[in-house]
mmCIF file of C-alpha atoms in Angstrom:
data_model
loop_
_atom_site.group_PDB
_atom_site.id
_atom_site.type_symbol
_atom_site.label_atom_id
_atom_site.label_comp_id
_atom_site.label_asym_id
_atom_site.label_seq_id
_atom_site.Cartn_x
_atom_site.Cartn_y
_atom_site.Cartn_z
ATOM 1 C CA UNK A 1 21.873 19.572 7.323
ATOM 2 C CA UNK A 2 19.067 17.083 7.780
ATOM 3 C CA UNK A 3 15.273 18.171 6.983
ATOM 4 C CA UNK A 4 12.178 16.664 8.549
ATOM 5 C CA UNK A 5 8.594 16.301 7.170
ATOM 6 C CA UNK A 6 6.128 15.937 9.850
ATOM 7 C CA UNK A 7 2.094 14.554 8.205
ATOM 8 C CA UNK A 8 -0.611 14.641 10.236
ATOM 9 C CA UNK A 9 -3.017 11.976 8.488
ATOM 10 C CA UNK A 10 -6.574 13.060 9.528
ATOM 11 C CA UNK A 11 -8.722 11.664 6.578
ATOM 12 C CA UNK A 12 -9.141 8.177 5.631
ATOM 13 C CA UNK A 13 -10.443 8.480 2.012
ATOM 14 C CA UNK A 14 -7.979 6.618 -0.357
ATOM 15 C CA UNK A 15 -7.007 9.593 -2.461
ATOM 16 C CA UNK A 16 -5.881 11.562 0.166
ATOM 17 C CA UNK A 17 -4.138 8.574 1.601
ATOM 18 C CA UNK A 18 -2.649 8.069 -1.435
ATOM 19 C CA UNK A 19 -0.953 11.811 -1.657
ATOM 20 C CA UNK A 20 0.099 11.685 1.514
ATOM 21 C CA UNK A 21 2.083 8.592 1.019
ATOM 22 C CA UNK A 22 3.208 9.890 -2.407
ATOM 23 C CA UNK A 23 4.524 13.161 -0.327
ATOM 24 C CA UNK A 24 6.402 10.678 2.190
ATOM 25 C CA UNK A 25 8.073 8.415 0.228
ATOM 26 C CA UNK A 26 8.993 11.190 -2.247
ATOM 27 C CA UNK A 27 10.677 13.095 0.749
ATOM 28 C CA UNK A 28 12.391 9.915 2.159
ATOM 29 C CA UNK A 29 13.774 9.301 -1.266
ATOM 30 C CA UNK A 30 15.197 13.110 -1.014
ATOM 31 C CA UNK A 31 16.367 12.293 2.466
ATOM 32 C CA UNK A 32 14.198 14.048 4.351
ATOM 33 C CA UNK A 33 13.334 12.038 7.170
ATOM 34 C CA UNK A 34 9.642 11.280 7.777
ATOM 35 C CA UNK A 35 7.045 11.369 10.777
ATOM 36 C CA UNK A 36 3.339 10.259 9.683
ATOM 37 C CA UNK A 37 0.942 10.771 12.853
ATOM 38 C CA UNK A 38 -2.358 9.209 12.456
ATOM 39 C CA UNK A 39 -5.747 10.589 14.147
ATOM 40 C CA UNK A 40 -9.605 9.819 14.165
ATOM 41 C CA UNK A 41 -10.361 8.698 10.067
ATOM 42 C CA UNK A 42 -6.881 8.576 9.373
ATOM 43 C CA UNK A 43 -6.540 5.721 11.662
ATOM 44 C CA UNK A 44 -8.179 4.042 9.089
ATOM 45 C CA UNK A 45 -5.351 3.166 6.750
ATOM 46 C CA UNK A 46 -3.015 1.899 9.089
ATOM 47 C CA UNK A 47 -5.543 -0.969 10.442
ATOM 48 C CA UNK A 48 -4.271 -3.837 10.222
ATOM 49 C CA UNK A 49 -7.075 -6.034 8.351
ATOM 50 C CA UNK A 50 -6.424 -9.530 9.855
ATOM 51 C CA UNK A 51 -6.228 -8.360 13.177
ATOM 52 C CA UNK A 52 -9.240 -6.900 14.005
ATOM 53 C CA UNK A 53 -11.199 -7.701 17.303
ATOM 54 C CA UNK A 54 -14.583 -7.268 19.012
ATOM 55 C CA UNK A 55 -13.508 -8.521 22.016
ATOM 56 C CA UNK A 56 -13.413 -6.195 25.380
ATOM 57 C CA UNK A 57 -14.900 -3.384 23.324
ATOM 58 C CA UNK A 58 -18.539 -1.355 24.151
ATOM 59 C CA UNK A 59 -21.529 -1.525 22.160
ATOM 60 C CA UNK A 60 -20.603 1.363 19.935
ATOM 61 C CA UNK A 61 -16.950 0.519 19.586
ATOM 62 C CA UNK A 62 -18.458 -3.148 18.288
ATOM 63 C CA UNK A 63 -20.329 -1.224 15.986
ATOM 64 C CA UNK A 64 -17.644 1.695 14.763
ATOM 65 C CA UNK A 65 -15.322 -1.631 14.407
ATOM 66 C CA UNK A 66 -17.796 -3.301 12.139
ATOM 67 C CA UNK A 67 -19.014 -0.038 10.098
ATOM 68 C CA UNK A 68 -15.587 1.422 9.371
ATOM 69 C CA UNK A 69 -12.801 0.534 6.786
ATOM 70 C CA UNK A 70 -11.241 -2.854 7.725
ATOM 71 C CA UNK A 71 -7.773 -1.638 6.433
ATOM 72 C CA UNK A 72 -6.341 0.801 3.312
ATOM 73 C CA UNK A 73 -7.742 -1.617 0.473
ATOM 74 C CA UNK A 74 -11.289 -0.137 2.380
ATOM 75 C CA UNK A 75 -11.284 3.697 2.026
ATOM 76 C CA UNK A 76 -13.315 5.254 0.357
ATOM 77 C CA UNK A 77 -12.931 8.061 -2.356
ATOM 78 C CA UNK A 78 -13.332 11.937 -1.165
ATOM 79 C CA UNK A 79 -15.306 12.791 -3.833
ATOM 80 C CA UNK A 80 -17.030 10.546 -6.543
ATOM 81 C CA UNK A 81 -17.260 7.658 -4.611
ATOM 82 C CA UNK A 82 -20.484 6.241 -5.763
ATOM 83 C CA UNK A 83 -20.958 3.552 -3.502
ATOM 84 C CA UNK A 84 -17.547 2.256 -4.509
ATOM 85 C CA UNK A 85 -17.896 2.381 -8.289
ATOM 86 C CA UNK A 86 -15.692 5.529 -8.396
ATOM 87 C CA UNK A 87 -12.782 3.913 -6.544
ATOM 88 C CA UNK A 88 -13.152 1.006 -8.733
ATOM 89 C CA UNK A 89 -12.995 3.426 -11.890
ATOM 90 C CA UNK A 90 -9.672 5.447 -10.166
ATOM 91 C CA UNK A 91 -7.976 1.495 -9.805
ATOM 92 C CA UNK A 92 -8.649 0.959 -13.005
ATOM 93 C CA UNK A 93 -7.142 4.030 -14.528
ATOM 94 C CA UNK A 94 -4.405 3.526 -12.152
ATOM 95 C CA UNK A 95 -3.657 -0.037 -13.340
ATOM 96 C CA UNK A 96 -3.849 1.721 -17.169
ATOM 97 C CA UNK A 97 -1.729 3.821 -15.862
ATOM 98 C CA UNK A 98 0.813 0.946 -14.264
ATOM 99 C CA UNK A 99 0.843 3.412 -11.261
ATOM 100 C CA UNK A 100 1.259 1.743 -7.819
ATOM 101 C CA UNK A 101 -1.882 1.625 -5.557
ATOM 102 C CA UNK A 102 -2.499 2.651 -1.974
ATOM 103 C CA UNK A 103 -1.149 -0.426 -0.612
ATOM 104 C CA UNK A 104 2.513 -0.115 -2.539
ATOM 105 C CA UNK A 105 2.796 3.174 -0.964
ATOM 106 C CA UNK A 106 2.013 2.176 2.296
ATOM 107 C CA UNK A 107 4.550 -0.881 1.745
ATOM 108 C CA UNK A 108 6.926 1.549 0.265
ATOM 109 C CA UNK A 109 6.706 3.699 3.189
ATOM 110 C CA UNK A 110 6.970 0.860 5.608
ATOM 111 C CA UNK A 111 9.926 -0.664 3.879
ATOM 112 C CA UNK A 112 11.756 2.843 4.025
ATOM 113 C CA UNK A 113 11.365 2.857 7.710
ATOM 114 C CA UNK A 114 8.997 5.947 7.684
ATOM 115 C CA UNK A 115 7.564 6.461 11.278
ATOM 116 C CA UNK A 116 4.223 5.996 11.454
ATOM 117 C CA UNK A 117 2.614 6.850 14.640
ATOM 118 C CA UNK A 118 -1.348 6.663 15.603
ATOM 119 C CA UNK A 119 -2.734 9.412 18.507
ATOM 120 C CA UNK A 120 -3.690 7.776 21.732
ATOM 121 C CA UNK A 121 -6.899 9.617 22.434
ATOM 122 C CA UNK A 122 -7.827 9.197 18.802
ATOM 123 C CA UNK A 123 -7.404 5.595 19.127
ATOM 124 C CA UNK A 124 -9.003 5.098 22.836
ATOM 125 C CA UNK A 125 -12.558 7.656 21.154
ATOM 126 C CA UNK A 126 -12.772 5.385 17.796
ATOM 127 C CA UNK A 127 -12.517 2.442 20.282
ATOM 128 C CA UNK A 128 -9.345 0.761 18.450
ATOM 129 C CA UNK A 129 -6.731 -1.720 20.361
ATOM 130 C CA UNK A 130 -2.996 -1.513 19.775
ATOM 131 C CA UNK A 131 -2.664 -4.353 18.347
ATOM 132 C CA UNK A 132 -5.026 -3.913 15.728
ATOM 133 C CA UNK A 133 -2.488 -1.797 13.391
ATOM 134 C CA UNK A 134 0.086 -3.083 11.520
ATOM 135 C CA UNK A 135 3.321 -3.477 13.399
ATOM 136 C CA UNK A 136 5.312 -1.091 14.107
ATOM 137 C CA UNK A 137 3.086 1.481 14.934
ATOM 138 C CA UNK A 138 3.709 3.214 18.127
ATOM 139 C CA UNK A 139 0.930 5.239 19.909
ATOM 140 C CA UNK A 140 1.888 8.682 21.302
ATOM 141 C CA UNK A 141 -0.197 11.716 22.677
ATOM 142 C CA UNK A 142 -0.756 15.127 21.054
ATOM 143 C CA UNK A 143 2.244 16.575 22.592
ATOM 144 C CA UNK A 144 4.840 14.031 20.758
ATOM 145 C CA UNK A 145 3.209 15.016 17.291
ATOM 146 C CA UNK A 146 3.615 18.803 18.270
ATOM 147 C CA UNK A 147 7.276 17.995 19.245
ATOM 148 C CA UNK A 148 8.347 16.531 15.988
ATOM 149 C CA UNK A 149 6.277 18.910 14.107
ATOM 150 C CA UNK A 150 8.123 21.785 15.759
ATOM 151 C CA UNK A 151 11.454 19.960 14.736
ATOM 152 C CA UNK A 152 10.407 19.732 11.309
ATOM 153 C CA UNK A 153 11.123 21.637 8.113
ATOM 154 C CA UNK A 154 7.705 20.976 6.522
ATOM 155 C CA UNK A 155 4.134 20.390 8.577
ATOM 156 C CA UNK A 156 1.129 18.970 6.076
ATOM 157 C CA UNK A 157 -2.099 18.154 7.551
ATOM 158 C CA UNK A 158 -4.235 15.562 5.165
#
């Protein structure tokens, strides 16, 4: 019997971005097959750095582009942040550590063909195109999420 793992990825602060991709490719390694639905902050980490735009956006989606994380490399910490001096400290002790970092999980994830999804309102309110996440990324509505987290064995909300 197949399980599922549904994760609704709400924040956009690195360490919680980090567990939830920890959680996801640990469960695709069990063979439990993965959904990761993206909304508001969470959006965040599956921006797609190099292809950001300005263009056909409002005033305040100009400005929530250009005041928001560019991409996962950007998030901030939850806690301890320090105007980026804490996140700097956590890479550090991760690279003691030889852990992987945010962006080998999110490879990891990608290479294990984990679906990632982003919400469409989400994306329309934080003024976001398409194509400014990293490919592959399809954008569904609320009701999708709710259909493949009613399918699935395990529901976490990060």
């Amino acid at each position: 019997m197949s399980k599922k793992m549904s994760l609704l990825m709400f924040s956009g602060e690195y360490d919680k971005a980090m567990a939830g991709l920890i959680l996801a490719n640990s469960a695709q390694d069990m063979d439990i097959e993965v959904t990761m639905f993206f909304s508001f902050w969470g959006l965040f980490l599956i921006r797609d750095p190099d292809k950001m735009t300005l263009e056909d956006k409002s005033l305040y989606e100009k400005i929530m582009s250009l005041a928001t994380p560019k991409g996962p490399e950007q998030l901030p910490l939850s806690k301890m942040n320090f105007s980026g001096l804490g996140k700097w400290m956590l890479e550090e002790m991760i690279e003691d550590q030889e852990a992987p970092k945010l962006v080998h999980f999110l490879k990891g994830a990608r290479k294990k063909n984990i679906k990632f999804s982003a919400c469409k309102l989400s994306v329309e309110i934080m003024g976001l195109k398409p194509e400014e996440f990293l490919s592959g990324v399809e954008i569904v509505d609320a009701q999708s999420y709710l259909r493949d987290a009613l399918e699935s064995d395990i529901q976490l909300f990060i």
